[in-house]
Amino acid sequence: MQRSSMLLSTSLSALLFCFAGLFFHVHAHAQDASTAVSWEALCAVSVCRGTGHDGVFAARFSPDGRQLAVDVRRSDKSGLYLVDRDDETRFWTQGHSAAWLANGSGIVFVHDNDLWSIEVGANSAKRLTNDEADVRAPRPSPNGDKVVFASGRSGHQDLWLVPVDGSAPPQQLTKGAMPQDETRFAHSWSPDGSTVAYYSNRTDTWSNDLWLVDVEDQEEKQLTKSFMGLGDPSWSHDGLRIAAFGAAKSAHWYTEMSDLFIIDTKNGTAEALSMQITAREPGAPAWSGDGSELFFSNHSRGEVTLWRLPAAGGVATRMSQAGGLIHDWDQSPQGDEFALVRSTPTRGKEIDLLATRGGSLTQLTQFASNWSGLVVPEEISYRSWDGLYIQAFIFRPPGFDVDKTYPVVVQVHGGGTHSYYNGLNLVEQRLAQQGYVVFAVNYRGGSGFGRRFQDLSKNDWANGQALDAAAAADYIRAQPWSSGKVGIYGYSYGGIISLAAIARAPDAFDAAVPMAGIYDFASSHENAERLIQLWATQGHGGSPQERPEIYAISNTISRLNAVKTPVLLMHGESDTIAPFEQYQQAVAELKRHGKVLEAHSYAGEPHRFRDPANRVDMYRRLEAWMDRWLKQPPQKSLQDAP
């Protein structure tokens, strides 16, 4: 249930669209009818703000390379599908996080917070765990007799072992590996099955070191001390090396633009490979069969593509040339092919096959919704406040007329050091269909434009970035198609920038909808998750006690007296990434200064909302707020607005 605190009443317009019927065919596995881009439809499967919406979320080749276990999420029948290379597809079982047994006879997977197994051709699954604790990232051993998985059942994120036949209860393998809320890291078996590599911060709260645990005697050994690991460790086939994404501890710790490290499994030395680009985690780099090559994804200017690098370092070259966004990928065990889970601005997440020798992509699946009325955004750059050019994607309403004028909304992406990706972005498509020009900006500090661009936000969080958004509003108002009415919205770090922009450039925007943001990083430092604390500490050059003057730069709460823009503020009450206290502080301060405000919080919701009804409600309110302030005639006085 949602809980709302109404500080300024507003009537919400009726925004319901018909939810078109969905049809499923086993062979073609496609939806025949187009689906209207309504909030009810696009929020049904994944978080509305996410790119790609429904369709394929993961794909894993069988050991013989002939089949794929495919994780599909859609409104009618989500779960695991078995896709045969002979183009035969069938629903297999409910669940997710599939991993093949070494002999290819079946998979292990997660369903209802328990571990299960199912054989190829079977119609029923076998339960391997049956308790109240969570199960994450199952990995069968190379000889197929046991499964290692992560769980917070010990009070920490630890690794546990269970026989693959379910004949014994889970046995704890590691002790205090990671904090209980750390679910961003995975683990992997050594090729001989004697050891599991995993990440731990047990020797240093602020580090993600690579450790090894012996499966027989449970002896744990720290392998690395010099780099911060990310994603999944990937063993070479001879077991002598591990490839992993990360950053040197002496460098700034980013996500989305990582170095690629090679770790010697005997002595623990970690060497960053030389190349002209960076890698994008999560996931794991993949080795070629002979160990001479590595494959990984890279992000550049809103596109995520597949690349190849010699295992000794050198020149990286791009393999996939079709653009779009790769969400997940897998290499066939034979090394001859890659399965890419990919979306484009007008197509949801599907599997595209790419031969290792090169060539065109071949689409294998058709699981994603077929959305009606989508537009291809135009990529442009605009000049910002200090002369830098900032990338933006413009979504124009269908049937856009150059002789007419339109209200405009600026979208600021989440993640801060992440980016706005040019995949399927249905929130922006929905707003464009409602008559808005949507202007999605990749402000300074984000990934995909090189390290020096990403470094521009260091010690300047929410400041120059907010002014990039304000410069977008200046650019927009100079365009002949602009009505002069401009709003701004964003989620997570996008929420941070939305509120920061109207506090630092009070005349830039006519409406603002910040969602799930942090508005005072010093006060959030005490109760946010460990990685958020670490991220903020690095971005500010130290702790709030060490760098109070830098935290003052990013502090928006202290600037709210300058706000002139009507604000709709929304947040989940169980958020630990952007702690709920941030919302409460912002609401109290905006109210104290007499600002035009509407505020809504959602009971029990974490940073990524779980209840689709709450997602729908949040985005309905966003659209209604923009309609009120950007489409209707201007109010005589903001303070007297009904």
XYZ file of C-alpha atoms in Angstrom:
642
model
C 0.000 0.000 0.000
C 1.144 3.539 -0.669
C 1.116 6.291 1.909
C 0.741 9.866 0.632
C 1.510 13.146 2.321
C -0.386 15.818 0.435
C 1.100 19.278 0.853
C -0.645 20.739 -2.148
C -3.744 19.104 -3.529
C -4.079 18.431 -7.213
C -6.552 16.592 -9.341
C -5.061 13.776 -11.393
C -6.224 13.450 -14.945
C -7.396 10.066 -16.129
C -4.448 8.500 -17.907
C -5.608 4.959 -18.511
C -4.877 3.393 -21.850
C -6.290 0.089 -22.955
C -3.949 -2.803 -22.294
C -3.886 -4.672 -25.580
C -4.296 -8.429 -25.427
C -1.145 -10.538 -25.528
C -0.823 -13.619 -27.702
C 1.843 -16.299 -27.488
C 2.882 -18.941 -29.993
C 5.434 -21.589 -29.093
C 7.191 -21.653 -32.443
C 7.257 -17.960 -33.266
C 7.153 -16.934 -29.568
C 6.000 -13.453 -30.589
C 3.151 -11.182 -29.602
C 0.974 -10.598 -32.650
C -0.656 -7.345 -31.562
C 0.986 -4.057 -30.734
C 0.695 -2.935 -27.142
C -0.198 0.638 -26.224
C 2.517 2.401 -24.257
C 0.492 2.896 -21.075
C 1.913 3.069 -17.577
C -0.019 -0.093 -16.706
C 1.622 -2.028 -19.537
C 5.190 -0.807 -19.270
C 5.314 -1.065 -15.447
C 3.910 -4.588 -15.372
C 7.181 -6.521 -15.586
C 10.163 -4.399 -14.537
C 10.743 -1.003 -12.995
C 9.252 1.658 -15.251
C 12.410 3.714 -15.315
C 14.470 0.758 -16.566
C 15.584 0.457 -20.173
C 14.270 -2.462 -22.198
C 11.174 -3.379 -20.175
C 10.196 -6.987 -20.906
C 11.489 -9.813 -23.066
C 14.745 -11.717 -22.528
C 16.751 -10.903 -19.403
C 19.454 -13.587 -19.620
C 20.526 -16.426 -21.917
C 22.900 -19.320 -21.182
C 24.258 -21.818 -23.707
C 24.046 -25.530 -22.891
C 27.405 -27.349 -22.724
C 26.939 -28.702 -26.259
C 25.971 -25.249 -27.569
C 22.744 -26.495 -29.165
C 20.276 -25.059 -26.653
C 19.869 -21.968 -24.517
C 18.189 -21.559 -21.154
C 16.454 -18.194 -21.511
C 15.120 -16.049 -18.669
C 11.987 -14.325 -20.003
C 9.896 -11.710 -18.233
C 6.596 -10.673 -19.694
C 3.095 -9.965 -18.468
C 1.540 -13.244 -19.625
C 4.094 -15.999 -18.944
C 7.424 -15.199 -17.302
C 9.971 -17.866 -16.473
C 12.644 -20.029 -18.055
C 12.324 -21.160 -21.664
C 14.340 -23.767 -23.531
C 15.343 -22.446 -26.936
C 16.707 -25.055 -29.303
C 19.003 -24.048 -32.153
C 16.616 -25.862 -34.508
C 14.177 -23.020 -33.701
C 12.021 -25.029 -31.356
C 11.057 -23.080 -28.242
C 9.047 -24.160 -25.226
C 8.252 -22.881 -21.781
C 10.324 -24.883 -19.300
C 9.624 -23.761 -15.753
C 8.945 -20.782 -13.549
C 12.106 -19.236 -12.125
C 15.247 -17.301 -13.035
C 19.060 -17.328 -12.673
C 19.511 -20.540 -14.643
C 22.876 -22.335 -14.749
C 23.558 -25.527 -16.675
C 24.815 -28.737 -15.120
C 28.189 -29.693 -16.564
C 26.826 -32.727 -18.439
C 24.027 -30.690 -20.053
C 21.269 -32.862 -18.583
C 19.489 -29.918 -17.000
C 19.787 -26.692 -15.064
C 19.665 -25.346 -11.538
C 17.697 -22.166 -10.983
C 16.031 -19.952 -8.382
C 12.292 -19.817 -7.714
C 10.422 -18.546 -4.640
C 13.739 -17.894 -2.887
C 14.730 -21.541 -3.135
C 17.100 -23.528 -5.314
C 15.639 -26.005 -7.799
C 16.814 -28.300 -10.593
C 15.054 -29.550 -13.699
C 16.113 -31.930 -16.457
C 15.859 -31.258 -20.178
C 12.531 -32.673 -21.328
C 11.074 -32.768 -17.822
C 7.825 -31.054 -16.884
C 8.476 -30.809 -13.157
C 11.364 -29.480 -11.091
C 13.074 -30.782 -7.961
C 13.473 -28.553 -4.919
C 17.018 -28.485 -3.486
C 16.436 -26.021 -0.638
C 13.274 -25.432 1.344
C 13.566 -22.672 3.917
C 12.860 -18.987 4.476
C 16.343 -17.799 3.474
C 17.274 -16.281 0.125
C 19.198 -17.922 -2.716
C 21.216 -16.012 -5.303
C 23.562 -16.806 -8.215
C 23.667 -20.648 -8.218
C 26.732 -22.166 -9.878
C 27.004 -25.973 -10.384
C 30.430 -27.504 -9.825
C 32.473 -28.651 -12.854
C 31.908 -32.307 -11.950
C 28.207 -31.689 -11.385
C 27.817 -33.081 -7.861
C 27.176 -29.844 -5.948
C 25.974 -26.277 -6.327
C 27.423 -23.153 -4.734
C 25.121 -20.179 -4.193
C 25.115 -16.887 -2.320
C 22.734 -16.143 0.521
C 22.257 -13.718 3.386
C 21.072 -16.487 5.742
C 24.197 -16.160 7.921
C 23.636 -12.462 8.519
C 26.171 -11.750 5.771
C 26.293 -12.472 2.064
C 28.116 -15.808 2.172
C 28.585 -18.800 -0.090
C 26.773 -22.057 0.617
C 27.040 -25.573 -0.843
C 24.235 -28.037 -1.470
C 24.345 -31.457 -3.214
C 22.881 -31.288 -6.700
C 20.494 -34.114 -5.821
C 19.210 -32.241 -2.741
C 20.213 -35.104 -0.441
C 21.565 -32.818 2.294
C 20.822 -29.305 3.589
C 23.005 -26.340 2.573
C 26.456 -26.146 4.172
C 28.089 -22.771 4.822
C 31.292 -22.334 2.820
C 32.476 -18.782 3.644
C 32.299 -16.739 6.846
C 31.296 -13.075 6.726
C 32.199 -12.513 3.092
C 30.070 -9.417 2.419
C 27.408 -7.311 4.178
C 23.943 -8.813 3.954
C 22.663 -6.145 1.552
C 25.554 -6.643 -0.916
C 24.092 -8.511 -3.881
C 26.118 -6.914 -6.672
C 28.885 -9.517 -6.620
C 29.042 -13.070 -7.904
C 31.477 -15.999 -7.679
C 32.908 -18.760 -9.864
C 34.373 -22.271 -9.665
C 37.942 -23.068 -10.574
C 38.070 -25.416 -13.597
C 39.083 -28.399 -11.408
C 36.237 -27.780 -8.960
C 38.464 -27.512 -5.898
C 38.108 -23.779 -5.283
C 35.586 -20.960 -5.577
C 36.603 -17.345 -6.231
C 34.497 -14.618 -4.614
C 34.669 -11.012 -3.393
C 34.911 -9.947 0.245
C 35.378 -6.779 2.286
C 36.170 -8.578 5.555
C 39.690 -7.145 5.872
C 38.738 -3.626 4.800
C 35.202 -2.242 4.939
C 35.841 -0.110 1.864
C 37.433 -2.780 -0.331
C 36.130 -5.503 -2.638
C 39.028 -7.944 -2.609
C 39.156 -11.251 -4.458
C 39.310 -14.323 -2.219
C 39.511 -18.078 -2.748
C 37.847 -20.748 -0.624
C 38.814 -24.422 -0.682
C 35.679 -26.525 -1.064
C 36.959 -29.501 0.965
C 38.524 -27.880 4.030
C 36.755 -24.488 3.743
C 40.050 -22.656 4.103
C 39.712 -19.065 2.873
C 42.588 -17.096 1.389
C 42.771 -13.477 0.304
C 44.065 -13.407 -3.254
C 44.279 -9.678 -4.099
C 44.862 -6.449 -2.184
C 45.558 -3.876 -4.882
C 42.305 -3.519 -6.830
C 38.561 -3.081 -6.245
C 36.688 -5.860 -7.970
C 33.367 -5.595 -9.772
C 31.090 -8.066 -11.502
C 32.007 -11.764 -11.673
C 35.501 -13.311 -11.618
C 36.270 -15.420 -14.707
C 38.813 -18.286 -14.540
C 41.013 -19.151 -17.500
C 40.543 -22.724 -18.709
C 43.878 -23.809 -17.230
C 43.034 -22.312 -13.829
C 46.184 -20.196 -13.706
C 44.548 -16.793 -14.197
C 41.355 -14.952 -13.335
C 40.013 -12.072 -15.411
C 37.940 -9.500 -13.535
C 36.575 -5.990 -13.898
C 37.671 -3.376 -11.399
C 39.798 -0.389 -10.534
C 43.136 0.050 -8.810
C 42.685 1.125 -5.197
C 44.898 4.099 -5.944
C 42.487 5.217 -8.691
C 38.942 6.586 -8.599
C 36.403 3.776 -8.250
C 33.759 3.963 -10.951
C 31.164 1.614 -12.301
C 30.252 1.315 -15.994
C 33.844 2.154 -17.043
C 36.188 -0.414 -15.497
C 39.665 -1.660 -16.145
C 40.143 -5.307 -17.071
C 42.500 -7.082 -14.660
C 44.352 -10.372 -14.937
C 45.039 -12.008 -11.564
C 47.664 -14.715 -11.075
C 45.927 -17.391 -8.987
C 49.191 -18.504 -7.358
C 50.667 -15.235 -6.140
C 47.695 -12.873 -6.332
C 49.303 -10.228 -8.530
C 46.695 -8.173 -10.375
C 47.630 -6.376 -13.591
C 45.343 -4.001 -15.474
C 45.490 -4.767 -19.179
C 46.500 -1.963 -21.493
C 43.845 -0.962 -24.033
C 42.406 2.204 -25.523
C 38.909 1.799 -23.993
C 37.360 0.619 -20.741
C 35.119 -2.347 -19.988
C 31.571 -2.296 -18.707
C 30.467 -4.513 -15.873
C 28.382 -6.278 -14.506
C 28.863 -9.813 -15.725
C 32.140 -11.513 -16.440
C 34.745 -11.269 -19.190
C 34.990 -14.426 -21.297
C 38.181 -16.280 -22.267
C 38.807 -17.846 -25.640
C 39.442 -21.582 -25.555
C 43.210 -21.227 -25.856
C 43.395 -18.360 -23.355
C 44.805 -15.894 -25.863
C 41.773 -13.582 -26.055
C 39.223 -11.916 -23.800
C 35.730 -10.723 -24.682
C 33.804 -8.043 -22.820
C 31.244 -5.283 -23.312
C 31.981 -1.573 -23.622
C 29.811 1.494 -23.287
C 30.297 4.459 -25.603
C 27.919 7.395 -26.160
C 24.814 5.527 -25.023
C 25.525 2.251 -26.824
C 26.777 -1.017 -25.286
C 28.607 -3.322 -27.683
C 30.819 -6.432 -27.595
C 34.626 -6.150 -27.899
C 37.702 -8.382 -28.127
C 41.157 -7.872 -26.561
C 44.359 -9.952 -26.622
C 44.799 -11.519 -23.178
C 48.169 -9.775 -22.920
C 46.562 -6.386 -23.593
C 46.870 -4.227 -26.687
C 44.336 -2.907 -29.161
C 40.697 -3.733 -28.393
C 38.418 -4.088 -31.402
C 34.651 -3.903 -31.590
C 32.776 -7.050 -32.621
C 29.102 -5.995 -32.693
C 28.366 -3.042 -34.956
C 24.569 -2.815 -34.828
C 24.398 -0.305 -31.971
C 21.664 -0.502 -29.388
C 22.219 -1.795 -25.885
C 23.577 -5.191 -24.802
C 22.069 -6.068 -21.415
C 23.576 -9.549 -21.014
C 25.557 -11.984 -23.140
C 27.025 -15.470 -23.188
C 29.693 -17.263 -25.195
C 29.058 -20.750 -26.548
C 31.255 -23.431 -24.915
C 32.700 -24.160 -28.365
C 33.751 -20.521 -28.660
C 32.193 -20.042 -32.084
C 29.222 -17.851 -31.198
C 27.825 -15.273 -28.795
C 24.248 -14.827 -27.625
C 23.579 -11.131 -27.017
C 20.547 -9.951 -25.043
C 19.995 -6.671 -26.823
C 17.469 -3.869 -27.192
C 17.183 -0.910 -29.561
C 15.161 2.333 -29.346
C 12.197 0.561 -30.955
C 12.693 -3.109 -29.956
C 12.728 -4.798 -26.572
C 15.217 -7.323 -25.207
C 15.780 -10.239 -27.578
C 18.581 -12.702 -28.279
C 20.781 -11.796 -31.228
C 23.418 -14.313 -32.306
C 26.875 -13.169 -33.409
C 29.471 -15.520 -34.891
C 32.962 -15.189 -33.409
C 34.332 -14.883 -36.925
C 32.217 -11.752 -37.388
C 29.287 -10.738 -39.562
C 25.735 -9.599 -39.051
C 23.557 -10.223 -36.040
C 20.817 -12.837 -36.359
C 17.750 -12.371 -34.176
C 16.817 -15.669 -32.517
C 13.822 -14.790 -30.317
C 10.679 -12.657 -30.319
C 9.597 -12.525 -26.690
C 9.402 -8.772 -26.065
C 6.218 -6.749 -26.391
C 5.584 -5.115 -29.733
C 4.957 -1.509 -28.692
C 2.876 0.761 -30.894
C 3.811 4.248 -32.012
C 7.490 4.253 -31.009
C 9.784 6.950 -32.387
C 13.529 6.784 -33.044
C 15.199 9.482 -30.933
C 17.574 11.921 -32.567
C 21.056 12.144 -31.056
C 22.381 15.705 -30.771
C 24.802 17.744 -28.696
C 24.205 21.142 -27.132
C 26.575 23.701 -25.684
C 26.557 23.848 -21.886
C 27.308 26.603 -19.378
C 31.133 26.323 -19.573
C 31.486 25.561 -23.285
C 31.366 21.761 -23.074
C 29.066 19.954 -25.481
C 26.613 17.558 -23.854
C 24.970 14.625 -25.633
C 21.175 14.485 -25.684
C 18.532 12.226 -27.210
C 15.396 13.993 -28.483
C 12.101 12.075 -28.523
C 9.547 13.940 -30.644
C 5.811 13.202 -30.538
C 4.519 10.987 -33.364
C 3.479 13.249 -36.229
C 5.733 16.035 -34.992
C 5.010 19.271 -36.885
C 7.845 21.784 -37.222
C 5.307 24.600 -37.472
C 3.801 23.831 -34.062
C 5.157 24.302 -30.559
C 5.379 21.677 -27.820
C 6.018 21.530 -24.089
C 9.331 19.857 -23.281
C 10.532 17.666 -20.435
C 14.214 17.114 -19.647
C 15.137 13.620 -18.440
C 18.230 13.274 -16.244
C 19.455 9.703 -15.875
C 20.207 7.763 -12.718
C 23.520 6.357 -11.589
C 25.559 9.548 -11.715
C 28.632 7.940 -13.241
C 26.374 5.815 -15.448
C 24.624 7.122 -18.555
C 21.402 7.423 -20.533
C 21.410 4.381 -22.786
C 19.974 4.379 -26.289
C 17.963 1.210 -25.893
C 14.207 0.884 -25.469
C 13.233 3.769 -23.166
C 9.503 3.491 -22.668
C 9.013 6.279 -20.128
C 10.280 8.784 -22.670
C 8.303 7.115 -25.471
C 5.124 7.352 -23.363
C 5.635 11.061 -22.640
C 6.371 11.739 -26.323
C 3.090 10.037 -27.235
C 1.343 12.398 -24.823
C 2.543 15.404 -26.813
C 5.852 16.221 -25.131
C 9.243 16.632 -26.709
C 11.529 14.672 -24.365
C 15.138 15.741 -24.024
C 17.304 13.039 -22.344
C 20.728 14.408 -21.427
C 24.041 12.738 -20.624
C 25.407 15.297 -18.186
C 29.086 15.501 -17.168
C 30.464 12.768 -14.954
C 28.704 9.951 -16.781
C 30.204 6.954 -18.535
C 30.724 6.517 -22.253
C 32.691 9.686 -22.980
C 36.117 8.881 -21.559
C 37.736 9.177 -18.143
C 38.369 12.917 -18.280
C 34.693 13.623 -18.911
C 33.738 11.254 -16.092
C 36.226 12.943 -13.758
C 34.521 16.328 -14.242
C 32.059 15.510 -11.469
C 34.723 14.686 -8.836
C 34.413 17.057 -5.879
C 31.516 18.756 -7.699
C 28.579 16.377 -7.402
C 25.136 17.742 -8.299
C 26.572 21.118 -9.211
C 28.034 21.347 -12.715
C 25.791 18.414 -13.594
C 22.688 20.364 -12.559
C 23.881 23.324 -14.598
C 24.196 21.008 -17.629
C 20.484 20.257 -17.212
C 19.703 23.968 -16.867
C 21.691 24.678 -20.043
C 19.459 22.137 -21.806
C 16.444 24.239 -20.803
C 18.124 27.335 -22.289
C 18.820 25.459 -25.530
C 15.242 24.167 -25.681
C 13.617 27.574 -25.272
C 15.659 28.871 -28.209
C 14.125 26.255 -30.545
C 11.158 27.180 -32.767
C 9.278 24.024 -31.702
C 9.438 24.889 -27.992
C 6.380 26.343 -26.267
C 8.702 27.848 -23.672
C 7.421 25.477 -20.984
C 10.122 23.069 -19.762
C 9.983 20.474 -16.993
C 12.610 18.164 -15.510
C 12.382 14.688 -13.959
C 14.650 11.845 -12.923
C 15.006 8.828 -10.638
C 17.838 8.034 -8.190
C 20.765 10.221 -9.263
C 18.307 11.695 -11.742
C 16.223 12.681 -8.722
C 19.329 14.271 -7.236
C 19.905 16.343 -10.373
C 16.216 17.276 -10.764
C 16.073 18.938 -7.347
C 19.623 20.276 -7.623
C 18.847 21.998 -10.938
C 15.829 23.949 -9.704
C 17.751 25.018 -6.601
C 20.831 26.178 -8.537
C 19.054 27.600 -11.604
C 15.689 28.754 -10.237
C 14.415 30.171 -13.541
C 15.290 27.177 -15.734
C 12.261 24.922 -15.223
C 8.495 25.258 -14.920
C 7.912 21.887 -13.207
C 10.106 19.289 -11.514
C 9.630 15.668 -10.426
C 12.588 14.361 -8.387
C 12.232 10.679 -7.443
C 14.293 8.571 -5.014
C 17.161 11.039 -4.718
C 19.798 12.024 -2.164
C 19.745 15.734 -1.409
C 22.359 16.000 1.365
C 25.198 13.511 0.954
C 26.705 14.353 4.326
C 23.559 13.342 6.211
C 23.020 10.252 4.025
C 26.542 9.035 4.761
C 25.458 7.488 8.048
C 22.594 5.293 6.856
C 23.055 4.483 3.156
C 24.353 1.124 1.950
C 28.100 0.502 2.084
C 28.669 0.881 -1.655
C 26.726 4.144 -1.706
C 28.866 5.423 1.168
C 32.002 4.335 -0.652
C 30.842 5.897 -3.900
C 30.008 9.202 -2.180
C 33.301 9.213 -0.274
C 35.284 8.827 -3.483
C 33.168 11.380 -5.346
C 33.720 13.959 -2.598
C 37.377 13.120 -1.971
C 36.768 11.903 1.578
C 34.216 11.617 4.355
C 31.929 14.482 5.453
C 34.231 15.064 8.419
C 37.287 15.234 6.168
C 35.781 17.312 3.347
C 32.905 19.422 4.674
C 33.498 22.113 2.056
C 33.041 19.597 -0.789
C 29.855 18.158 0.728
C 28.584 21.738 0.937
C 28.882 21.966 -2.864
C 26.639 18.925 -3.428
C 24.170 19.889 -0.689
C 20.803 20.805 -2.219
C 18.803 20.891 1.040
C 20.628 24.071 2.029
C 19.639 25.738 -1.267
C 15.910 25.013 -1.317
C 14.983 28.537 -0.283
C 15.903 29.589 -3.870
C 13.401 27.213 -5.539
C 10.697 28.826 -7.687
C 9.595 25.687 -9.533
C 6.551 23.604 -8.507
C 7.898 20.305 -7.177
C 6.421 16.797 -7.056
C 8.662 14.716 -4.766
C 8.332 10.899 -4.541
C 10.233 8.182 -2.686
C 10.045 4.605 -1.372
C 9.942 4.373 2.422
C 12.221 1.314 2.605
C 14.907 2.769 0.354
C 18.450 2.153 1.662
C 20.294 3.307 -1.458
C 18.769 6.769 -1.244
C 17.648 6.666 2.402
C 14.048 7.704 3.042
C 15.255 10.394 5.458
C 16.447 12.332 2.413
C 12.873 12.674 1.188
C 11.698 13.673 4.653
C 14.361 16.372 4.930
C 13.551 17.778 1.485
C 9.796 17.803 2.172
C 10.263 19.555 5.519
C 12.584 22.183 4.076
C 10.453 22.914 1.005
C 7.408 23.211 3.229
C 9.267 25.490 5.639
C 10.114 27.843 2.781
C 6.516 27.829 1.509
C 7.297 26.257 -1.860
C 4.711 24.797 -4.225
C 4.984 21.128 -3.373
C 3.245 17.807 -3.649
C 4.876 14.834 -1.965
C 4.151 11.105 -2.024
C 5.923 8.245 -0.301
C 5.330 4.506 -0.781
C 5.296 2.208 2.234
C 7.549 -0.846 2.023
C 9.108 0.082 -1.301
C 12.903 -0.160 -1.708
C 14.928 1.813 -4.248
C 13.596 -0.328 -7.071
C 9.857 -0.523 -6.473
C 8.465 -4.046 -6.248
C 4.728 -3.405 -6.536
C 3.684 -2.621 -10.131
C 0.674 -0.677 -8.826
C 3.006 1.718 -7.032
C 5.145 2.102 -10.146
C 2.038 2.944 -12.146
C 0.872 5.416 -9.523
C 4.237 7.156 -9.426
C 4.413 7.658 -13.176
C 0.766 8.667 -13.462
C 1.514 11.398 -10.958
C 4.605 12.453 -12.893
C 2.616 12.829 -16.104
C -0.243 14.650 -14.388
C 2.194 17.071 -12.753
C 3.787 17.899 -16.090
C 0.354 18.283 -17.699
C -0.689 20.680 -14.977
C 2.279 23.040 -15.185
C 3.406 22.688 -18.805
C 0.169 22.246 -20.761
C -2.388 24.297 -18.863
C -2.505 28.121 -18.933
C -0.100 29.649 -16.388
C -1.397 30.181 -12.871
C -1.822 33.745 -11.667
C 0.328 33.004 -8.656
C 2.194 29.829 -7.774
C 1.518 30.381 -4.087
C -2.234 30.636 -4.777
C -2.321 27.607 -7.086
C -5.093 25.122 -6.195
